[in-house]
Amino acid sequence: MSICRISGSRYLGFAGLLAILAFSLGTPRALSQADDHAPATGAKNAAPFQLKTTSSLVVVRVVVRNAQGMPVENLTKEDFKLFDRGKEQSIEQFEVETAVAPSASSAAVRGQGTPVLPPAMPGRFIAFYFDDLNTSDSDMIQAREAADHYLTANLQPSDRVAIFTSEEMLSDFTSDPTQIHEALLRLHASVRNVNRTRNCPDLSDYQALQITEFPYNQQSDAWKMALNEAATCEGGVLVAPGGAPSPGSGATDSPTNSSLIVMVIRTSAQTIVSQIDGLARADLQGLDKAVKYVSQRPGQRSAIMVSPGFISENEQFQVDRLIDHALRSQVVVSSLDPKGLAILMRDFSASQSNASTTNPSLFQAGIRVDSTRELVATGVLADVAYGTGGEFFHNSNDLKAGF
């Protein structure tokens, strides 16, 4: 069963086989209508009446695979129907593009006519992009071990692998297992990694985004959690001017202290959103560089993004541009979430007095915020993978099977 999504979908399937369709959008007008408005005077020097029709060719890129995930071959124009707002359009041009294996040159004859075969040309190029800006040290170790195991067992002589992070290329395309292994061992979380800092209150990236988008809705789940933690986390927020007591002293309900807490939360949220926007931009640019690098190679080209996901709502233009670039370059991008099964429960210190652990309302608010955060953060992984015809592997601890 072939899968072909043309109308009403942003992302279109598998880039192993790319069909380019062009249909025309015209504005024909009936000749009879034109005749009704023709001038009655038969002036000899009047320019002859001309009817002009304009049309535009719209290129539609379609990628097709069967139920087993394999590219579908031998497709023709008759296998497709194209609709625009429910109205079928005519397909004016049709073209199929596939990855063409390098053709062997004429074999030289040696001895008794035995052909001399040229060395095997690389047939598959894979760029591994590891998101060191969002992946924790423990998840990075798990991911690199799983990748090492996969490449050791499955790398073919005609395969070439390159290793990228947000800041550098750890290994150029190679089939040398030793070089690949050494490059993987150099993987670690970046010093800019968002998991390295803890604040009071400790706002998640999505929580900070919600607070900046709704700065005065203190009844939202994101605000409730922040207000509670600001008053109870270790160290409190800040001592109010004039020697006002800290939140931990039981005076959190004073107007001065409450205003201070709100101000600190807003400022902290704005700082976090600015940071995550910069990291998301750097991540997408790093992946785009890897896609561009592998697109310059012949044969089958793909990229694998290893990332737990990140907030990219303010960088949607970069996401769309990356997907379009990969489609035009016929590079399939798959994504793998290295954290495995998502645990949507925050860690609390045993010595920390936090109402979120005892108040059912706040506990449920935390679950709702973190669940939504997981969907939003991994959404970019799904968009990039499905938008270029790749696979999105997540919610599984079997990373070896994922690779």
PDB file of C-alpha atoms in Angstrom, residues 40-317:
ATOM      1  CA  ALA A  40     -20.090  48.286 -31.405  1.00  0.00           C
ATOM      2  CA  THR A  41     -18.088  50.670 -33.545  1.00  0.00           C
ATOM      3  CA  GLY A  42     -16.178  49.027 -36.332  1.00  0.00           C
ATOM      4  CA  ALA A  43     -13.261  51.397 -36.339  1.00  0.00           C
ATOM      5  CA  LYS A  44     -10.795  50.387 -39.022  1.00  0.00           C
ATOM      6  CA  ASN A  45      -7.729  51.303 -37.009  1.00  0.00           C
ATOM      7  CA  ALA A  46      -8.879  49.709 -33.749  1.00  0.00           C
ATOM      8  CA  ALA A  47      -6.590  47.039 -32.425  1.00  0.00           C
ATOM      9  CA  PRO A  48      -7.995  43.526 -32.876  1.00  0.00           C
ATOM     10  CA  PHE A  49      -9.596  42.056 -29.774  1.00  0.00           C
ATOM     11  CA  GLN A  50      -7.338  39.625 -27.937  1.00  0.00           C
ATOM     12  CA  LEU A  51      -8.266  37.167 -25.228  1.00  0.00           C
ATOM     13  CA  LYS A  52      -5.457  36.381 -22.779  1.00  0.00           C
ATOM     14  CA  THR A  53      -5.375  33.569 -20.272  1.00  0.00           C
ATOM     15  CA  THR A  54      -2.824  33.378 -17.478  1.00  0.00           C
ATOM     16  CA  SER A  55      -1.757  30.255 -15.634  1.00  0.00           C
ATOM     17  CA  SER A  56       0.835  29.316 -13.063  1.00  0.00           C
ATOM     18  CA  LEU A  57       2.689  26.050 -12.666  1.00  0.00           C
ATOM     19  CA  VAL A  58       2.801  24.961  -9.054  1.00  0.00           C
ATOM     20  CA  VAL A  59       5.463  22.385  -8.119  1.00  0.00           C
ATOM     21  CA  VAL A  60       4.264  19.754  -5.641  1.00  0.00           C
ATOM     22  CA  ARG A  61       6.900  17.455  -4.164  1.00  0.00           C
ATOM     23  CA  VAL A  62       5.519  14.088  -3.172  1.00  0.00           C
ATOM     24  CA  VAL A  63       7.377  11.266  -1.431  1.00  0.00           C
ATOM     25  CA  VAL A  64       5.933   7.770  -1.461  1.00  0.00           C
ATOM     26  CA  ARG A  65       6.572   4.551   0.431  1.00  0.00           C
ATOM     27  CA  ASN A  66       4.683   1.333   1.058  1.00  0.00           C
ATOM     28  CA  ALA A  67       3.438  -0.146   4.345  1.00  0.00           C
ATOM     29  CA  GLN A  68       6.879  -1.662   4.982  1.00  0.00           C
ATOM     30  CA  GLY A  69       8.553   1.731   4.661  1.00  0.00           C
ATOM     31  CA  MET A  70      10.225   0.938   1.330  1.00  0.00           C
ATOM     32  CA  PRO A  71      10.203   3.408  -1.582  1.00  0.00           C
ATOM     33  CA  VAL A  72       7.591   2.697  -4.260  1.00  0.00           C
ATOM     34  CA  GLU A  73       8.999   2.486  -7.775  1.00  0.00           C
ATOM     35  CA  ASN A  74       7.618   2.622 -11.317  1.00  0.00           C
ATOM     36  CA  LEU A  75       5.034   5.280 -10.555  1.00  0.00           C
ATOM     37  CA  THR A  76       3.414   7.206 -13.400  1.00  0.00           C
ATOM     38  CA  LYS A  77       1.353  10.360 -13.669  1.00  0.00           C
ATOM     39  CA  GLU A  78      -1.811   8.261 -13.716  1.00  0.00           C
ATOM     40  CA  ASP A  79      -1.038   7.029 -10.186  1.00  0.00           C
ATOM     41  CA  PHE A  80      -1.642  10.498  -8.756  1.00  0.00           C
ATOM     42  CA  LYS A  81      -4.574  12.824  -8.328  1.00  0.00           C
ATOM     43  CA  LEU A  82      -4.062  16.400  -7.240  1.00  0.00           C
ATOM     44  CA  PHE A  83      -6.671  18.543  -5.510  1.00  0.00           C
ATOM     45  CA  ASP A  84      -6.747  22.211  -4.626  1.00  0.00           C
ATOM     46  CA  ARG A  85      -9.453  23.060  -2.069  1.00  0.00           C
ATOM     47  CA  GLY A  86     -11.358  19.966  -3.036  1.00  0.00           C
ATOM     48  CA  LYS A  87     -11.218  20.610  -6.807  1.00  0.00           C
ATOM     49  CA  GLU A  88      -9.176  18.224  -8.925  1.00  0.00           C
ATOM     50  CA  GLN A  89      -6.390  19.869 -10.928  1.00  0.00           C
ATOM     51  CA  SER A  90      -4.732  18.660 -14.086  1.00  0.00           C
ATOM     52  CA  ILE A  91      -1.134  17.470 -13.821  1.00  0.00           C
ATOM     53  CA  GLU A  92       0.775  19.204 -16.601  1.00  0.00           C
ATOM     54  CA  GLN A  93       4.246  17.791 -15.916  1.00  0.00           C
ATOM     55  CA  PHE A  94       5.463  14.729 -14.068  1.00  0.00           C
ATOM     56  CA  GLU A  95       8.973  13.760 -13.094  1.00  0.00           C
ATOM     57  CA  VAL A  96      10.419  11.035 -10.885  1.00  0.00           C
ATOM     58  CA  GLU A  97      13.717  11.497  -9.100  1.00  0.00           C
ATOM     59  CA  THR A  98      15.562   8.603  -7.454  1.00  0.00           C
ATOM     60  CA  ALA A  99      19.005   8.154  -6.003  1.00  0.00           C
ATOM     61  CA  VAL A 100      21.083   6.714  -8.830  1.00  0.00           C
ATOM     62  CA  ALA A 101      23.868   4.327  -7.946  1.00  0.00           C
ATOM     63  CA  PRO A 102      27.200   5.244  -9.504  1.00  0.00           C
ATOM     64  CA  SER A 103      27.667   3.426 -12.815  1.00  0.00           C
ATOM     65  CA  ALA A 104      30.736   1.296 -13.203  1.00  0.00           C
ATOM     66  CA  SER A 105      33.112   2.356 -15.942  1.00  0.00           C
ATOM     67  CA  SER A 106      33.970  -0.013 -18.695  1.00  0.00           C
ATOM     68  CA  ALA A 107      35.905  -2.882 -17.196  1.00  0.00           C
ATOM     69  CA  ALA A 108      39.410  -3.251 -18.427  1.00  0.00           C
ATOM     70  CA  VAL A 109      40.293  -6.628 -19.807  1.00  0.00           C
ATOM     71  CA  ARG A 110      43.224  -8.374 -18.236  1.00  0.00           C
ATOM     72  CA  GLY A 111      44.715 -11.804 -18.993  1.00  0.00           C
ATOM     73  CA  GLN A 112      42.006 -14.032 -20.490  1.00  0.00           C
ATOM     74  CA  GLY A 113      39.297 -11.411 -20.610  1.00  0.00           C
ATOM     75  CA  THR A 114      38.772 -11.181 -16.832  1.00  0.00           C
ATOM     76  CA  PRO A 115      37.262  -7.748 -16.119  1.00  0.00           C
ATOM     77  CA  VAL A 116      39.025  -5.506 -13.621  1.00  0.00           C
ATOM     78  CA  LEU A 117      36.266  -4.164 -11.377  1.00  0.00           C
ATOM     79  CA  PRO A 118      36.659  -0.670  -9.927  1.00  0.00           C
ATOM     80  CA  PRO A 119      36.685  -0.317  -6.142  1.00  0.00           C
ATOM     81  CA  ALA A 120      33.282  -0.169  -4.512  1.00  0.00           C
ATOM     82  CA  MET A 121      31.922   3.362  -4.458  1.00  0.00           C
ATOM     83  CA  PRO A 122      30.220   4.681  -1.316  1.00  0.00           C
ATOM     84  CA  GLY A 123      26.514   4.029  -1.631  1.00  0.00           C
ATOM     85  CA  ARG A 124      25.177   5.452   1.615  1.00  0.00           C
ATOM     86  CA  PHE A 125      26.148   8.547   3.581  1.00  0.00           C
ATOM     87  CA  ILE A 126      24.793   9.011   7.105  1.00  0.00           C
ATOM     88  CA  ALA A 127      25.280  12.152   9.189  1.00  0.00           C
ATOM     89  CA  PHE A 128      24.715  11.665  12.918  1.00  0.00           C
ATOM     90  CA  TYR A 129      23.799  14.924  14.641  1.00  0.00           C
ATOM     91  CA  PHE A 130      23.937  14.796  18.439  1.00  0.00           C
ATOM     92  CA  ASP A 131      22.107  17.589  20.242  1.00  0.00           C
ATOM     93  CA  ASP A 132      24.622  18.412  22.961  1.00  0.00           C
ATOM     94  CA  LEU A 133      22.688  21.570  23.902  1.00  0.00           C
ATOM     95  CA  ASN A 134      19.709  19.724  25.373  1.00  0.00           C
ATOM     96  CA  THR A 135      20.875  16.156  26.028  1.00  0.00           C
ATOM     97  CA  SER A 136      22.000  15.376  29.567  1.00  0.00           C
ATOM     98  CA  ASP A 137      25.349  13.690  30.218  1.00  0.00           C
ATOM     99  CA  SER A 138      23.698  10.398  31.202  1.00  0.00           C
ATOM    100  CA  ASP A 139      21.462  10.336  28.115  1.00  0.00           C
ATOM    101  CA  MET A 140      24.422  11.231  25.891  1.00  0.00           C
ATOM    102  CA  ILE A 141      26.385   8.268  27.225  1.00  0.00           C
ATOM    103  CA  GLN A 142      23.449   5.927  26.542  1.00  0.00           C
ATOM    104  CA  ALA A 143      23.002   7.349  23.039  1.00  0.00           C
ATOM    105  CA  ARG A 144      26.651   7.114  22.001  1.00  0.00           C
ATOM    106  CA  GLU A 145      26.922   3.533  23.279  1.00  0.00           C
ATOM    107  CA  ALA A 146      23.806   2.535  21.332  1.00  0.00           C
ATOM    108  CA  ALA A 147      25.099   4.297  18.200  1.00  0.00           C
ATOM    109  CA  ASP A 148      28.496   2.621  18.578  1.00  0.00           C
ATOM    110  CA  HIS A 149      26.845  -0.788  18.932  1.00  0.00           C
ATOM    111  CA  TYR A 150      24.663  -0.189  15.871  1.00  0.00           C
ATOM    112  CA  LEU A 151      27.515   0.982  13.642  1.00  0.00           C
ATOM    113  CA  THR A 152      29.835  -1.814  14.757  1.00  0.00           C
ATOM    114  CA  ALA A 153      27.247  -4.430  13.831  1.00  0.00           C
ATOM    115  CA  ASN A 154      25.685  -2.872  10.739  1.00  0.00           C
ATOM    116  CA  LEU A 155      28.192  -0.616   8.981  1.00  0.00           C
ATOM    117  CA  GLN A 156      28.782  -1.839   5.419  1.00  0.00           C
ATOM    118  CA  PRO A 157      31.962  -1.302   3.348  1.00  0.00           C
ATOM    119  CA  SER A 158      30.086   1.115   1.087  1.00  0.00           C
ATOM    120  CA  ASP A 159      28.710   3.156   4.024  1.00  0.00           C
ATOM    121  CA  ARG A 160      30.205   6.435   5.166  1.00  0.00           C
ATOM    122  CA  VAL A 161      29.431   8.009   8.541  1.00  0.00           C
ATOM    123  CA  ALA A 162      30.068  11.505   9.897  1.00  0.00           C
ATOM    124  CA  ILE A 163      29.532  12.704  13.482  1.00  0.00           C
ATOM    125  CA  PHE A 164      28.278  16.237  14.203  1.00  0.00           C
ATOM    126  CA  THR A 165      27.373  18.280  17.279  1.00  0.00           C
ATOM    127  CA  SER A 166      25.998  21.799  17.531  1.00  0.00           C
ATOM    128  CA  GLU A 167      29.504  23.243  17.573  1.00  0.00           C
ATOM    129  CA  GLU A 168      31.754  20.968  15.516  1.00  0.00           C
ATOM    130  CA  MET A 169      32.184  17.963  13.258  1.00  0.00           C
ATOM    131  CA  LEU A 170      33.836  15.253  15.321  1.00  0.00           C
ATOM    132  CA  SER A 171      34.480  13.004  12.331  1.00  0.00           C
ATOM    133  CA  ASP A 172      34.273  13.495   8.585  1.00  0.00           C
ATOM    134  CA  PHE A 173      32.635  10.829   6.445  1.00  0.00           C
ATOM    135  CA  THR A 174      34.504   7.588   6.955  1.00  0.00           C
ATOM    136  CA  SER A 175      34.013   3.844   7.112  1.00  0.00           C
ATOM    137  CA  ASP A 176      36.843   3.362   9.608  1.00  0.00           C
ATOM    138  CA  PRO A 177      35.298   1.825  12.776  1.00  0.00           C
ATOM    139  CA  THR A 178      38.173   3.062  14.946  1.00  0.00           C
ATOM    140  CA  GLN A 179      37.765   6.660  13.831  1.00  0.00           C
ATOM    141  CA  ILE A 180      34.001   6.510  14.348  1.00  0.00           C
ATOM    142  CA  HIS A 181      34.407   4.944  17.795  1.00  0.00           C
ATOM    143  CA  GLU A 182      36.887   7.614  18.882  1.00  0.00           C
ATOM    144  CA  ALA A 183      34.584  10.375  17.649  1.00  0.00           C
ATOM    145  CA  LEU A 184      31.648   8.944  19.601  1.00  0.00           C
ATOM    146  CA  LEU A 185      33.751   8.804  22.770  1.00  0.00           C
ATOM    147  CA  ARG A 186      34.295  12.555  22.498  1.00  0.00           C
ATOM    148  CA  LEU A 187      30.571  13.251  22.769  1.00  0.00           C
ATOM    149  CA  HIS A 188      29.470  15.108  25.886  1.00  0.00           C
ATOM    150  CA  ALA A 189      26.930  17.710  26.942  1.00  0.00           C
ATOM    151  CA  SER A 190      27.877  21.248  25.948  1.00  0.00           C
ATOM    152  CA  VAL A 191      28.780  23.821  28.577  1.00  0.00           C
ATOM    153  CA  ARG A 192      25.763  25.733  27.251  1.00  0.00           C
ATOM    154  CA  ASN A 193      23.504  22.782  28.031  1.00  0.00           C
ATOM    155  CA  VAL A 194      20.194  23.790  29.634  1.00  0.00           C
ATOM    156  CA  ASN A 195      20.376  20.879  32.093  1.00  0.00           C
ATOM    157  CA  ARG A 196      23.431  22.282  33.868  1.00  0.00           C
ATOM    158  CA  THR A 197      21.768  25.164  35.728  1.00  0.00           C
ATOM    159  CA  ARG A 198      19.247  25.172  38.568  1.00  0.00           C
ATOM    160  CA  ASN A 199      17.533  28.284  39.870  1.00  0.00           C
ATOM    161  CA  CYS A 200      14.996  29.254  42.495  1.00  0.00           C
ATOM    162  CA  PRO A 201      12.331  28.966  41.302  1.00  0.00           C
ATOM    163  CA  ASP A 202      13.494  26.299  38.852  1.00  0.00           C
ATOM    164  CA  LEU A 203      11.277  27.031  35.831  1.00  0.00           C
ATOM    165  CA  SER A 204      11.175  24.596  32.950  1.00  0.00           C
ATOM    166  CA  ASP A 205      11.596  26.012  29.449  1.00  0.00           C
ATOM    167  CA  TYR A 206       7.925  25.479  28.595  1.00  0.00           C
ATOM    168  CA  GLN A 207       6.820  26.871  31.948  1.00  0.00           C
ATOM    169  CA  ALA A 208       8.872  30.004  31.329  1.00  0.00           C
ATOM    170  CA  LEU A 209       7.369  30.326  27.846  1.00  0.00           C
ATOM    171  CA  GLN A 210       3.845  30.129  29.275  1.00  0.00           C
ATOM    172  CA  ILE A 211       4.618  32.773  31.892  1.00  0.00           C
ATOM    173  CA  THR A 212       5.999  35.202  29.299  1.00  0.00           C
ATOM    174  CA  GLU A 213       3.025  34.619  26.986  1.00  0.00           C
ATOM    175  CA  PHE A 214       0.516  35.109  29.835  1.00  0.00           C
ATOM    176  CA  PRO A 215       2.367  37.382  32.288  1.00  0.00           C
ATOM    177  CA  TYR A 216      -0.739  38.376  34.265  1.00  0.00           C
ATOM    178  CA  ASN A 217      -2.636  35.074  34.405  1.00  0.00           C
ATOM    179  CA  GLN A 218      -1.416  33.939  37.793  1.00  0.00           C
ATOM    180  CA  GLN A 219      -4.162  31.302  37.938  1.00  0.00           C
ATOM    181  CA  SER A 220      -2.541  29.247  35.182  1.00  0.00           C
ATOM    182  CA  ASP A 221      -0.766  26.010  36.023  1.00  0.00           C
ATOM    183  CA  ALA A 222       2.630  27.473  35.103  1.00  0.00           C
ATOM    184  CA  TRP A 223       2.154  30.445  37.423  1.00  0.00           C
ATOM    185  CA  LYS A 224       0.762  28.377  40.303  1.00  0.00           C
ATOM    186  CA  MET A 225       3.807  26.111  40.271  1.00  0.00           C
ATOM    187  CA  ALA A 226       6.221  29.025  40.013  1.00  0.00           C
ATOM    188  CA  LEU A 227       4.610  31.001  42.834  1.00  0.00           C
ATOM    189  CA  ASN A 228       4.609  27.983  45.113  1.00  0.00           C
ATOM    190  CA  GLU A 229       8.207  27.033  44.402  1.00  0.00           C
ATOM    191  CA  ALA A 230       9.426  30.635  44.694  1.00  0.00           C
ATOM    192  CA  ALA A 231       8.133  30.758  48.258  1.00  0.00           C
ATOM    193  CA  THR A 232       9.418  27.346  49.302  1.00  0.00           C
ATOM    194  CA  CYS A 233      12.535  26.440  47.323  1.00  0.00           C
ATOM    195  CA  GLU A 234      15.834  26.405  49.147  1.00  0.00           C
ATOM    196  CA  GLY A 235      17.124  29.935  49.672  1.00  0.00           C
ATOM    197  CA  GLY A 236      13.814  31.648  48.945  1.00  0.00           C
ATOM    198  CA  VAL A 237      13.583  34.284  46.235  1.00  0.00           C
ATOM    199  CA  LEU A 238      15.154  37.472  47.489  1.00  0.00           C
ATOM    200  CA  VAL A 239      14.992  39.525  50.647  1.00  0.00           C
ATOM    201  CA  ALA A 240      12.690  42.443  49.956  1.00  0.00           C
ATOM    202  CA  PRO A 241      14.117  45.967  50.218  1.00  0.00           C
ATOM    203  CA  GLY A 242      14.027  47.506  53.651  1.00  0.00           C
ATOM    204  CA  GLY A 243      14.764  44.279  55.463  1.00  0.00           C
ATOM    205  CA  ALA A 244      11.443  42.573  54.707  1.00  0.00           C
ATOM    206  CA  PRO A 245      11.504  38.902  55.699  1.00  0.00           C
ATOM    207  CA  SER A 246      12.271  36.246  53.139  1.00  0.00           C
ATOM    208  CA  PRO A 247       9.472  34.012  51.787  1.00  0.00           C
ATOM    209  CA  GLY A 248      10.578  31.134  54.022  1.00  0.00           C
ATOM    210  CA  SER A 249       9.899  33.143  57.169  1.00  0.00           C
ATOM    211  CA  GLY A 250       6.112  32.972  56.904  1.00  0.00           C
ATOM    212  CA  ALA A 251       5.592  36.483  55.531  1.00  0.00           C
ATOM    213  CA  THR A 252       4.974  35.531  51.907  1.00  0.00           C
ATOM    214  CA  ASP A 253       1.501  37.044  51.923  1.00  0.00           C
ATOM    215  CA  SER A 254       2.699  40.593  52.479  1.00  0.00           C
ATOM    216  CA  PRO A 255       2.033  42.881  49.465  1.00  0.00           C
ATOM    217  CA  THR A 256       5.686  43.850  49.198  1.00  0.00           C
ATOM    218  CA  ASN A 257       6.901  40.279  49.252  1.00  0.00           C
ATOM    219  CA  SER A 258       4.243  39.046  46.818  1.00  0.00           C
ATOM    220  CA  SER A 259       5.108  41.777  44.324  1.00  0.00           C
ATOM    221  CA  LEU A 260       8.772  40.902  44.644  1.00  0.00           C
ATOM    222  CA  ILE A 261       8.115  37.225  43.978  1.00  0.00           C
ATOM    223  CA  VAL A 262       6.038  38.012  40.878  1.00  0.00           C
ATOM    224  CA  MET A 263       8.721  40.366  39.565  1.00  0.00           C
ATOM    225  CA  VAL A 264      11.474  37.793  40.092  1.00  0.00           C
ATOM    226  CA  ILE A 265       9.442  35.070  38.351  1.00  0.00           C
ATOM    227  CA  ARG A 266       8.730  37.268  35.318  1.00  0.00           C
ATOM    228  CA  THR A 267      12.347  38.321  35.029  1.00  0.00           C
ATOM    229  CA  SER A 268      13.569  34.739  35.364  1.00  0.00           C
ATOM    230  CA  ALA A 269      11.049  33.530  32.759  1.00  0.00           C
ATOM    231  CA  GLN A 270      12.111  36.183  30.252  1.00  0.00           C
ATOM    232  CA  THR A 271      15.759  35.255  30.730  1.00  0.00           C
ATOM    233  CA  ILE A 272      15.036  31.557  30.214  1.00  0.00           C
ATOM    234  CA  VAL A 273      12.969  32.159  27.060  1.00  0.00           C
ATOM    235  CA  SER A 274      15.764  34.263  25.596  1.00  0.00           C
ATOM    236  CA  GLN A 275      18.224  31.450  26.318  1.00  0.00           C
ATOM    237  CA  ILE A 276      16.104  28.651  24.879  1.00  0.00           C
ATOM    238  CA  ASP A 277      15.405  30.657  21.717  1.00  0.00           C
ATOM    239  CA  GLY A 278      19.142  31.041  21.184  1.00  0.00           C
ATOM    240  CA  LEU A 279      19.795  27.359  21.828  1.00  0.00           C
ATOM    241  CA  ALA A 280      16.953  26.266  19.521  1.00  0.00           C
ATOM    242  CA  ARG A 281      18.333  28.495  16.786  1.00  0.00           C
ATOM    243  CA  ALA A 282      21.818  27.049  17.252  1.00  0.00           C
ATOM    244  CA  ASP A 283      20.464  23.489  17.216  1.00  0.00           C
ATOM    245  CA  LEU A 284      18.506  23.977  14.002  1.00  0.00           C
ATOM    246  CA  GLN A 285      21.436  25.701  12.322  1.00  0.00           C
ATOM    247  CA  GLY A 286      23.751  22.875  13.374  1.00  0.00           C
ATOM    248  CA  LEU A 287      21.414  20.246  11.948  1.00  0.00           C
ATOM    249  CA  ASP A 288      20.977  22.283   8.768  1.00  0.00           C
ATOM    250  CA  LYS A 289      24.761  22.373   8.318  1.00  0.00           C
ATOM    251  CA  ALA A 290      24.878  18.582   8.672  1.00  0.00           C
ATOM    252  CA  VAL A 291      22.088  18.229   6.091  1.00  0.00           C
ATOM    253  CA  LYS A 292      23.900  20.566   3.723  1.00  0.00           C
ATOM    254  CA  TYR A 293      27.147  18.643   4.161  1.00  0.00           C
ATOM    255  CA  VAL A 294      25.611  15.238   3.461  1.00  0.00           C
ATOM    256  CA  SER A 295      23.575  16.621   0.530  1.00  0.00           C
ATOM    257  CA  GLN A 296      26.822  17.185  -1.365  1.00  0.00           C
ATOM    258  CA  ARG A 297      27.500  13.449  -1.424  1.00  0.00           C
ATOM    259  CA  PRO A 298      26.243  10.963  -4.046  1.00  0.00           C
ATOM    260  CA  GLY A 299      24.037   7.958  -3.444  1.00  0.00           C
ATOM    261  CA  GLN A 300      21.636   7.498  -0.552  1.00  0.00           C
ATOM    262  CA  ARG A 301      21.885  10.364   1.932  1.00  0.00           C
ATOM    263  CA  SER A 302      20.362  10.598   5.362  1.00  0.00           C
ATOM    264  CA  ALA A 303      20.792  12.297   8.709  1.00  0.00           C
ATOM    265  CA  ILE A 304      19.911  11.097  12.200  1.00  0.00           C
ATOM    266  CA  MET A 305      19.163  13.695  14.854  1.00  0.00           C
ATOM    267  CA  VAL A 306      19.715  12.442  18.402  1.00  0.00           C
ATOM    268  CA  SER A 307      17.892  14.840  20.704  1.00  0.00           C
ATOM    269  CA  PRO A 308      15.411  14.847  23.604  1.00  0.00           C
ATOM    270  CA  GLY A 309      13.621  17.707  21.881  1.00  0.00           C
ATOM    271  CA  PHE A 310      13.482  21.395  22.652  1.00  0.00           C
ATOM    272  CA  ILE A 311      11.109  24.343  22.612  1.00  0.00           C
ATOM    273  CA  SER A 312      11.116  25.809  19.113  1.00  0.00           C
ATOM    274  CA  GLU A 313       7.821  27.722  18.897  1.00  0.00           C
ATOM    275  CA  ASN A 314       9.639  31.019  18.323  1.00  0.00           C
ATOM    276  CA  GLU A 315      11.864  29.439  15.673  1.00  0.00           C
ATOM    277  CA  GLN A 316       9.215  27.883  13.421  1.00  0.00           C
ATOM    278  CA  PHE A 317      10.620  29.656  10.371  1.00  0.00           C
TER     279      PHE A 317
END
